[in-house]
Every structure is written in structure tokens, then in C-alpha cells.
Coordinates of C-alpha atoms in Angstrom, one line a residue:
X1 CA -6.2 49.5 -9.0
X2 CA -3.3 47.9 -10.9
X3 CA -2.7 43.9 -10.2
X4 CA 0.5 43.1 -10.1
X5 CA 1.0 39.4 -11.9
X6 CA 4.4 37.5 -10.6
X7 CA 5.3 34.8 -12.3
X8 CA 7.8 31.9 -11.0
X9 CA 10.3 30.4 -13.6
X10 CA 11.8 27.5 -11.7
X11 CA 15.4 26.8 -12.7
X12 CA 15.6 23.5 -15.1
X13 CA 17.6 21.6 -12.6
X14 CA 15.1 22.3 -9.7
X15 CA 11.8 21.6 -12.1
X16 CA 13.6 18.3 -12.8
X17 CA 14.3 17.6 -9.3
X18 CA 10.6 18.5 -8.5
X19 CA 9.4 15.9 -11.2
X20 CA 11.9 13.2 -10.0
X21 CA 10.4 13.4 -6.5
X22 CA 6.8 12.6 -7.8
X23 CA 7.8 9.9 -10.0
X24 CA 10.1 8.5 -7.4
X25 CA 9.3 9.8 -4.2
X26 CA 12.3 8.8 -1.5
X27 CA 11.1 6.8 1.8
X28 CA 12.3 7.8 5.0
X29 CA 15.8 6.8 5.7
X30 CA 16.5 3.8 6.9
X31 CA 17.5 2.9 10.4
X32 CA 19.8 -0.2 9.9
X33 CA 20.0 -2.4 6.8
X34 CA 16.6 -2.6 5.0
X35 CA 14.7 -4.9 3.5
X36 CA 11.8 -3.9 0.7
X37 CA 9.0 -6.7 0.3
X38 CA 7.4 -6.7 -2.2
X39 CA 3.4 -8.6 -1.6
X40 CA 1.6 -10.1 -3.8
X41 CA -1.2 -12.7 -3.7
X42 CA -1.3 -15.4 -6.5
X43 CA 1.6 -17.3 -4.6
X44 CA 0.3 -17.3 -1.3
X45 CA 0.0 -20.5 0.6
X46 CA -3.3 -22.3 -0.2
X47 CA -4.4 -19.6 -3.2
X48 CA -5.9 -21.4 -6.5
X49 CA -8.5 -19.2 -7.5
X50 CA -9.2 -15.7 -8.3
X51 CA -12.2 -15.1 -6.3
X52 CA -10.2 -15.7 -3.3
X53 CA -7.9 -12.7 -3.8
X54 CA -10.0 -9.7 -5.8
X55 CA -12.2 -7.6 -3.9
X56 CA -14.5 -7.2 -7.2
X57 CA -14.1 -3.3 -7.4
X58 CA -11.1 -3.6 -9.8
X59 CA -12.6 -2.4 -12.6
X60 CA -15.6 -3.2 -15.0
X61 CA -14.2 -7.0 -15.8
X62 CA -14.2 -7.9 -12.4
X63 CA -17.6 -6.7 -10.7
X64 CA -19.0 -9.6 -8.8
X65 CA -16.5 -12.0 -9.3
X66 CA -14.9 -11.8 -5.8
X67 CA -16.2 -13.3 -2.7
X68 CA -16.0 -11.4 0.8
X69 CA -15.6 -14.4 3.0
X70 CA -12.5 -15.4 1.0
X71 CA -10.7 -11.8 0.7
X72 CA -11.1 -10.7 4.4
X73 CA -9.5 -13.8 5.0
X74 CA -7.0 -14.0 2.1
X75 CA -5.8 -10.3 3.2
X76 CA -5.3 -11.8 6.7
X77 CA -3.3 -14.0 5.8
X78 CA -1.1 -12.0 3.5
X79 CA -0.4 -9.9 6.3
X80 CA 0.7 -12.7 8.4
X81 CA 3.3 -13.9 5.5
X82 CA 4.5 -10.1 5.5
X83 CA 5.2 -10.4 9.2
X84 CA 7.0 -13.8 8.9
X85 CA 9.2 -12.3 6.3
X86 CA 10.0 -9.0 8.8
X87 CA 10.3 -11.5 11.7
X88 CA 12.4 -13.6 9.8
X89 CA 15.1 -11.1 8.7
X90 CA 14.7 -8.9 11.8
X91 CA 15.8 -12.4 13.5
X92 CA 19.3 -12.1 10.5
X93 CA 20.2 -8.3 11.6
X94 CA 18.0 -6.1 9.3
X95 CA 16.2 -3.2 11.0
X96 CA 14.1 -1.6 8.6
X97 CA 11.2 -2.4 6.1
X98 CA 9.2 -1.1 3.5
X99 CA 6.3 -3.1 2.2
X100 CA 4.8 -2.8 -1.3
X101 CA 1.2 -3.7 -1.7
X102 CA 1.6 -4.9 -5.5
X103 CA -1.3 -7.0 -5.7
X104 CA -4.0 -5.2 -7.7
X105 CA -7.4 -6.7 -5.5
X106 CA -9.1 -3.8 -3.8
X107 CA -7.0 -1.7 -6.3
X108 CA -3.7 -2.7 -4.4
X109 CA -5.0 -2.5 -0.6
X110 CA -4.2 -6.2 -0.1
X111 CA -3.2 -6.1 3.2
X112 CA -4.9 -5.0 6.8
X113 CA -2.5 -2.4 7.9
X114 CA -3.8 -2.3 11.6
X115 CA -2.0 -5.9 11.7
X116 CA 1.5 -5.2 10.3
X117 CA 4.4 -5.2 11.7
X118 CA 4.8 -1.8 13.2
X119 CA 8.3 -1.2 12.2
X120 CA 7.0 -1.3 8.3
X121 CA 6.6 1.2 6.3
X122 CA 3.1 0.8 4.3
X123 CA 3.2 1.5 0.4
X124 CA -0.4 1.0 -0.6
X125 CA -3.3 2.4 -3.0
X126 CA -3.6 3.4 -6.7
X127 CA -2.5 4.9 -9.1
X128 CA 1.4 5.1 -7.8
X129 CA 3.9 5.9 -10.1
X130 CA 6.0 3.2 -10.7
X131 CA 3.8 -0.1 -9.4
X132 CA 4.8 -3.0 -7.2
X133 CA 8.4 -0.7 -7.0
X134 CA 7.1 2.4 -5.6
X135 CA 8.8 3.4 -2.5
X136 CA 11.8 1.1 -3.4
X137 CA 15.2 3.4 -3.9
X138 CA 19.0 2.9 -3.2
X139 CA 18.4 3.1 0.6
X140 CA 17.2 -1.1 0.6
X141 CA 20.1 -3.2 0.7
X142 CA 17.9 -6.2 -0.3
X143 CA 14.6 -6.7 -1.9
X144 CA 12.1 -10.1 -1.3
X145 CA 9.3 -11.2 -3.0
X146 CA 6.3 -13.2 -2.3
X147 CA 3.0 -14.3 -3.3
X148 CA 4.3 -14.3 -7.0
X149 CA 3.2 -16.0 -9.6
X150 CA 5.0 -18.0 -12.5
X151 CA 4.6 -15.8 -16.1
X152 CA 1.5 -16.0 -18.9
X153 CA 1.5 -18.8 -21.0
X154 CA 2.6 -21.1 -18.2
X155 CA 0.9 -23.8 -16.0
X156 CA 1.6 -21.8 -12.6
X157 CA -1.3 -21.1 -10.3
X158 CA -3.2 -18.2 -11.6
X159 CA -0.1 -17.4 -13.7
X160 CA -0.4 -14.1 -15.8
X161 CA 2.5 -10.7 -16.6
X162 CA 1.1 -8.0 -15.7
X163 CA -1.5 -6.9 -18.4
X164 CA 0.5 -8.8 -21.3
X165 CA 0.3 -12.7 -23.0
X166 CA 3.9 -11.9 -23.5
X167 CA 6.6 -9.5 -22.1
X168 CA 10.4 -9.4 -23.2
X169 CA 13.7 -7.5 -22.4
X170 CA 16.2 -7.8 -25.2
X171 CA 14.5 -10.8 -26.5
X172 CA 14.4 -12.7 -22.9
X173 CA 11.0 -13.6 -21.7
X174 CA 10.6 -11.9 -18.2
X175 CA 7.6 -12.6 -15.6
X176 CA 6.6 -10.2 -12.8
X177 CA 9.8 -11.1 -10.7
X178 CA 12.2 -10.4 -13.7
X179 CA 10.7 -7.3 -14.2
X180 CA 11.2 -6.1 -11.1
X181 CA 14.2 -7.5 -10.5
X182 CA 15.3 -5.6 -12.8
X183 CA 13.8 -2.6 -11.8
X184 CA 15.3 -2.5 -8.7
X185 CA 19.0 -3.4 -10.6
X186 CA 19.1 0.6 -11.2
X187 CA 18.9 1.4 -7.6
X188 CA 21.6 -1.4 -7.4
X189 CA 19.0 -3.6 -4.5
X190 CA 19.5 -7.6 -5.4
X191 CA 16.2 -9.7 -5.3
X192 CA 17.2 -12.4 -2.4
X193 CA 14.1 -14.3 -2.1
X194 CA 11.1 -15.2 -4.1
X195 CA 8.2 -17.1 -2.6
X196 CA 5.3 -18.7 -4.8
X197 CA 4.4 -22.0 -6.7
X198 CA 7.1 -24.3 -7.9
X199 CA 6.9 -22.7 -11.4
X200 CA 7.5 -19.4 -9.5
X201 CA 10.7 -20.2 -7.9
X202 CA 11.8 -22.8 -10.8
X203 CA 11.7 -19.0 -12.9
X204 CA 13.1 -17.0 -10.4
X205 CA 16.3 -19.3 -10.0
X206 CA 16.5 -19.1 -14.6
X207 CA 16.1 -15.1 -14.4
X208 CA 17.7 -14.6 -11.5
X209 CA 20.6 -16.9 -10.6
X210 CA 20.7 -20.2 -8.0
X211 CA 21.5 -17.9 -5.2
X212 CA 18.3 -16.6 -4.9
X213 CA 16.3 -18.3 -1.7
X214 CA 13.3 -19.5 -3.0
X215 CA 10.2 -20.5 -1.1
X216 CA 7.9 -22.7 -2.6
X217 CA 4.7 -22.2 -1.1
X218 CA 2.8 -25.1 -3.3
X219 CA 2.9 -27.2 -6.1
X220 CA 1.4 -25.9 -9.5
X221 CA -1.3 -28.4 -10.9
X222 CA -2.5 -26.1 -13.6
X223 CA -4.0 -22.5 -13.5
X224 CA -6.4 -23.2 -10.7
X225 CA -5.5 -26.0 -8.7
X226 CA -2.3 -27.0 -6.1
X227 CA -1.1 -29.2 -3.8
X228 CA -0.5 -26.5 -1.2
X229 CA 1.1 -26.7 2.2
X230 CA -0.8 -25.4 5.8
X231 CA -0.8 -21.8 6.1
X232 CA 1.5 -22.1 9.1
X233 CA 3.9 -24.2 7.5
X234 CA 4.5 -21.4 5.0
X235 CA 4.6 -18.3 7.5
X236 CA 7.5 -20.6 8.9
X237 CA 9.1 -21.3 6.0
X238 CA 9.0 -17.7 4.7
X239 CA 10.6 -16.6 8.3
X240 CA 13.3 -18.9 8.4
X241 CA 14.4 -18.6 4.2
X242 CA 14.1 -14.3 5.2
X243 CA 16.8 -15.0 7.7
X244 CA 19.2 -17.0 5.5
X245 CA 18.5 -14.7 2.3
X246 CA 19.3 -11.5 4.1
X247 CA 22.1 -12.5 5.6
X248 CA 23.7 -13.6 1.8
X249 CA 22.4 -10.0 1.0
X250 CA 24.6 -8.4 3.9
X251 CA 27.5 -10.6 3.2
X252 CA 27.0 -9.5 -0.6
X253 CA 26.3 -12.7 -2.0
X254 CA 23.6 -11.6 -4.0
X255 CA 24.1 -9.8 -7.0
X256 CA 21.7 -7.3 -8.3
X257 CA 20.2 -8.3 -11.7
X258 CA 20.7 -6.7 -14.7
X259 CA 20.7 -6.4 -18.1
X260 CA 22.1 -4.7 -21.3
X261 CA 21.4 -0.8 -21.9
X262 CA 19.1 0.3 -23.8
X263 CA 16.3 -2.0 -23.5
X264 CA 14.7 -3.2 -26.6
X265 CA 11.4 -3.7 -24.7
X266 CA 8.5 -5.9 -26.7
X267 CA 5.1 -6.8 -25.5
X268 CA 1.8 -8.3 -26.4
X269 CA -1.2 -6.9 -24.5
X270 CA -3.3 -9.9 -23.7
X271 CA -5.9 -11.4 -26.3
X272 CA -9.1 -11.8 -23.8
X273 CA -8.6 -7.6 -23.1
X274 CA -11.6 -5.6 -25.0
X275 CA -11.1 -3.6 -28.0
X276 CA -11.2 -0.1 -26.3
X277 CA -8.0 -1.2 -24.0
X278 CA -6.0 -1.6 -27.3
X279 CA -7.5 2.2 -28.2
X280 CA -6.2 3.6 -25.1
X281 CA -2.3 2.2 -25.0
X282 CA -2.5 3.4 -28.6
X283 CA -3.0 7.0 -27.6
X284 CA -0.8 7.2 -24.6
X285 CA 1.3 10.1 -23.9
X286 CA 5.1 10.6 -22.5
X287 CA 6.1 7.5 -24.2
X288 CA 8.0 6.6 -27.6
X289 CA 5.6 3.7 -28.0
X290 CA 5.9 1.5 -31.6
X291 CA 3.2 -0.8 -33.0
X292 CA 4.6 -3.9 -34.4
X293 CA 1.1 -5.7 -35.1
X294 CA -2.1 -6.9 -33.6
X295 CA -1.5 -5.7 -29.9
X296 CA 2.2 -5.9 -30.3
X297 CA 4.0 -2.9 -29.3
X298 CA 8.3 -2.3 -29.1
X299 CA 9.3 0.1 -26.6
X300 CA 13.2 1.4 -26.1
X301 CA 14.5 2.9 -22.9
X302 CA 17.9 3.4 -21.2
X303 CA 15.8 3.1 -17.7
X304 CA 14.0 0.6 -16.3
X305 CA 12.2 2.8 -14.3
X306 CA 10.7 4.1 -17.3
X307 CA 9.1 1.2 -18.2
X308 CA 8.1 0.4 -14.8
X309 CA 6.4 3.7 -14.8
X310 CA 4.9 2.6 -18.6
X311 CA 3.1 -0.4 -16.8
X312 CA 1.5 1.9 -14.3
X313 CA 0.1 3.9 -17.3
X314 CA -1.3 0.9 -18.4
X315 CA -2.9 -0.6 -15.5
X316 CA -4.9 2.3 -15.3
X317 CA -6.2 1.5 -18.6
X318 CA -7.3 -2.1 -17.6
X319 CA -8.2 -1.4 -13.5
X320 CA -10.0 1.6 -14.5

């Protein structure tokens, strides 16, 4: 018996369309203006050490270095400050939400989902294609951040960029915020809020403009140690700055932030990472990566989202 083989040549276009979906799938659509927040856990109230907010699974470096007691209670928390933030601009007229997990503990399950704000919309787990962004698209009309941290090299709590020592856009230093701040620019959503040490927000305000709400959640002492407010206080003050930040972002106050095409993106993967890491951002694929030197690579792109889906390529070098 004769088999018959079929085989299916998508048209370009749809094959395109296909890959777009995976690398940016849409959320639902949105009921009402909505807000993505974007979690993570450095900048919470009370935070100073690592322990308190890793679960100790996140790869070889970090096996036994978290504590239980703290990170059940540390994702509580963060789940509370989540629901402030909804509380707080539900209370200024927005109607729908998407949360990001973008905190790497537990490999980015930060949160306990059975106490979130049921109107939210979850993002959560790991790999995902484009990092603390995933899920957010043109559909948000703001985006707010908390539990950031101030950028590596500084005296914030905890402070680090991503996987780097140093990270720059055209030149301009940029911490986690400005990054995705920027991000977000190409789907045209303005960062409104940013919650974290004093370092945090004193950055935010540089990269981002005075309009942005900032929330400042404690007082930076050094890497691992704060003059931090009650854990109440905070949820309280993150509900009520939600409320004035989206209603600049419905009035259009904000603007979204951007920066000059094409980026002329440089970065320095950080000094303490093992030999083998260095290795494997040497050999990845899809991108038009250049060594400049001793874990220094350049990186050129008309699209922010590619470099947000760069990082993701290498945190799962370093959380593997």
C-alpha cells in the first residue's frame, strides 16, 4: 500500500504571525482601562536580605541559601502589596489587571495565587518569553511597578540589573525599571508608579521623569540593611499612590518612555558569575551578539522587545 505524504507550507505572513503569538502571546481583552503590575521582591516593605525572598531552587548558586519561614511569608506579603495596588486603582476607575510575577525566587512563582485579587490576570512560571514583560501588550493603558530595586553598583537594598554589573541603552545606564520602561514604550503603556527603596524611586524619577508616583517603601542603608516602614503602612501607601498614578495615566499625564532607534545596547555580565556562564552567552543563538572584552558584549536592535526577549535567554543560563 502506497502512503501518501502531505506536507503543509504555511504562507510567510501566517508563519510570522504564528511566531509573533509565541513570543508575545496577547492577554484577554480588557474590560475597562487596565493596569499591568509588574512584582517584584527586593523593594518590598521590610526586605533586606536575600534569604527572605529565594526559595533556594533557583539554580545551582542558590541551593540552601533560602529559608522557608521567611519565603512563605515574604510571598504573603507580596500578594497583599499586589492587592493594595488593584484596590487602589480599582478605587481611581481602572477595571482590569494583569500581574507579572518578575521576581526570579521559586523560578518566578513569587506570589500565592489562591489570595489574589480575583479580577487579575496571573502571569507566572519560567522560562517566558520576554521576562517581567510577558503578557504586557498595547491593551494596558498604564503599567506600575513594585518591589524594585535601585541598579548594580549602587547602595540600594539588595540592588543588582538583571544578570549584569552594568547595562546601558545608547550610552545611558538603565536599572530594571528603565528597562522595562522601555519595553513597554513599544506597546506605547507609560510606567506611572514605582515602588521600592529611596534609591529605587530617586532612579525612577532620573529615567523616567518627575511625574512618575513613586512609593518609597524604605530607606536604603547599604545592600542589606533599611530603615523600613510597617508592612501595613506600605500596603496603604501603595493603594492610595495607585489611585493618584492611574488617574494621571487616564488623564494622559504620563508619557510613555522612550528612547532613540536603534539601540546601541552594551552590557557587562556580572564578575562573581562562573566561567561556564560566560561560555554559554558566547554561543547563543537568534542573536547578533558582539564581544567587546572580558564579559562585555554590544548588542544592536530596532526593538526593545528583542532585547527583552535576549534577557530571557540569558536568565536561563544563570537560573538554570
Amino acid at each position: 500500500m502506497r502512503r501518501l505524504l502531505v506536507f503543509l507550507i504555511l504562507p510567510a505572513s501566517l508563519a510570522a504571525q504564528d511566531l509573533t503569538a509565541r513570543l508575545e502571546p496577547r492577554t484577554p481583552p480588557a474590560a475597562g482601562f487596565r493596569v499591568f503590575v509588574l512584582a517584584d521582591m527586593e523593594g518590598m516593605a521590610s526586605v533586606v536580605f536575600n534569604r527572605e525572598i529565594i526559595a533556594g531552587n533557583e539554580g545551582e548558586r542558590y541551593r540552601g541559601a533560602g529559608s522557608p519561614d521567611y519565603w512563605a511569608s515574604y510571598r504573603s506579603l507580596l500578594t497583599r502589596e499586589i492587592n493594595s495596588v488593584i484596590s487602589g486603582a480599582r478605587r481611581a476607575g481602572a477595571r482590569s489587571f494583569v500581574v507579572n510575577e518578575g521576581h526570579g525566587g521559586n523560578l518566578f512563582g513569587s506570589t500565592l495565587p489562591w489570595e489574589l485579587d480575583t479580577a487579575a490576570l496571573l502571569v507566572r512560571g519560567w522560562p517566558k518569553p520576554m521576562v517581567m514583560t510577558t503578557g504586557l501588550d498595547s491593551s494596558a493603558g498604564a503599567l506600575i511597578m513594585i518591589g524594585m530595586h535601585a541598579m548594580a553598583g549602587t547602595d540600594g537594598v539588595i540592588a543588582h540589573t538583571y544578570a549584569f554589573d552594568d547595562f546601558r541603552v545608547n550610552g545611558r545606564q538603565l536599572n530594571e525599571t528603565g528597562i522595562n520602561a522601555l519595553v513597554a514604550g513599544e506597546y506605547g503603556v507609560p510606567v506611572v508608579m514605582v515602588a521600592g527603596d529611596d534609591l529605587t524611586v530617586q532612579q525612577a524619577r532620573e529615567q523616567l521623569g518627575p511625574e512618575v508616583v513613586g512609593v518609597v517603601t524604605k530607606i536604603a542603608l547599604g545592600r542589606s540593611a533599611a530603615i523600613t516602614l510597617s508592612p501595613a503602612v506600605v500596603r496603604q501607601m501603595l493603594a492610595d499612590s495607585a489611585a493618584v498614578a492611574v488617574r494621571r495615566a487616564m488623564r494622559g499625564a504620563i508619557r510613555p518612555f522612550t528612547m532613540q532607534r536603534p539601540y546601541r545596547i552594551e552590557f557587562t555580565l556580572r564578575s562573581t558569575y562562573p566561567e561556564q556562564y560566560v561560555t554559554a552567552v558566547d554561543s547563543l543563538q537568534g542573536f547578533r551578539l558582539e564581544r567587546l572584552g572580558e564579559r562585555r558584549y554590544r548588542f544592536v536592535t530596532s526593538d526593545a522587545r528583542e532585547m527583552a526577549r535576549l534577557l530571557d535567554a540569558i536568565e536561563l543560563i544563570v537560573l538554570r
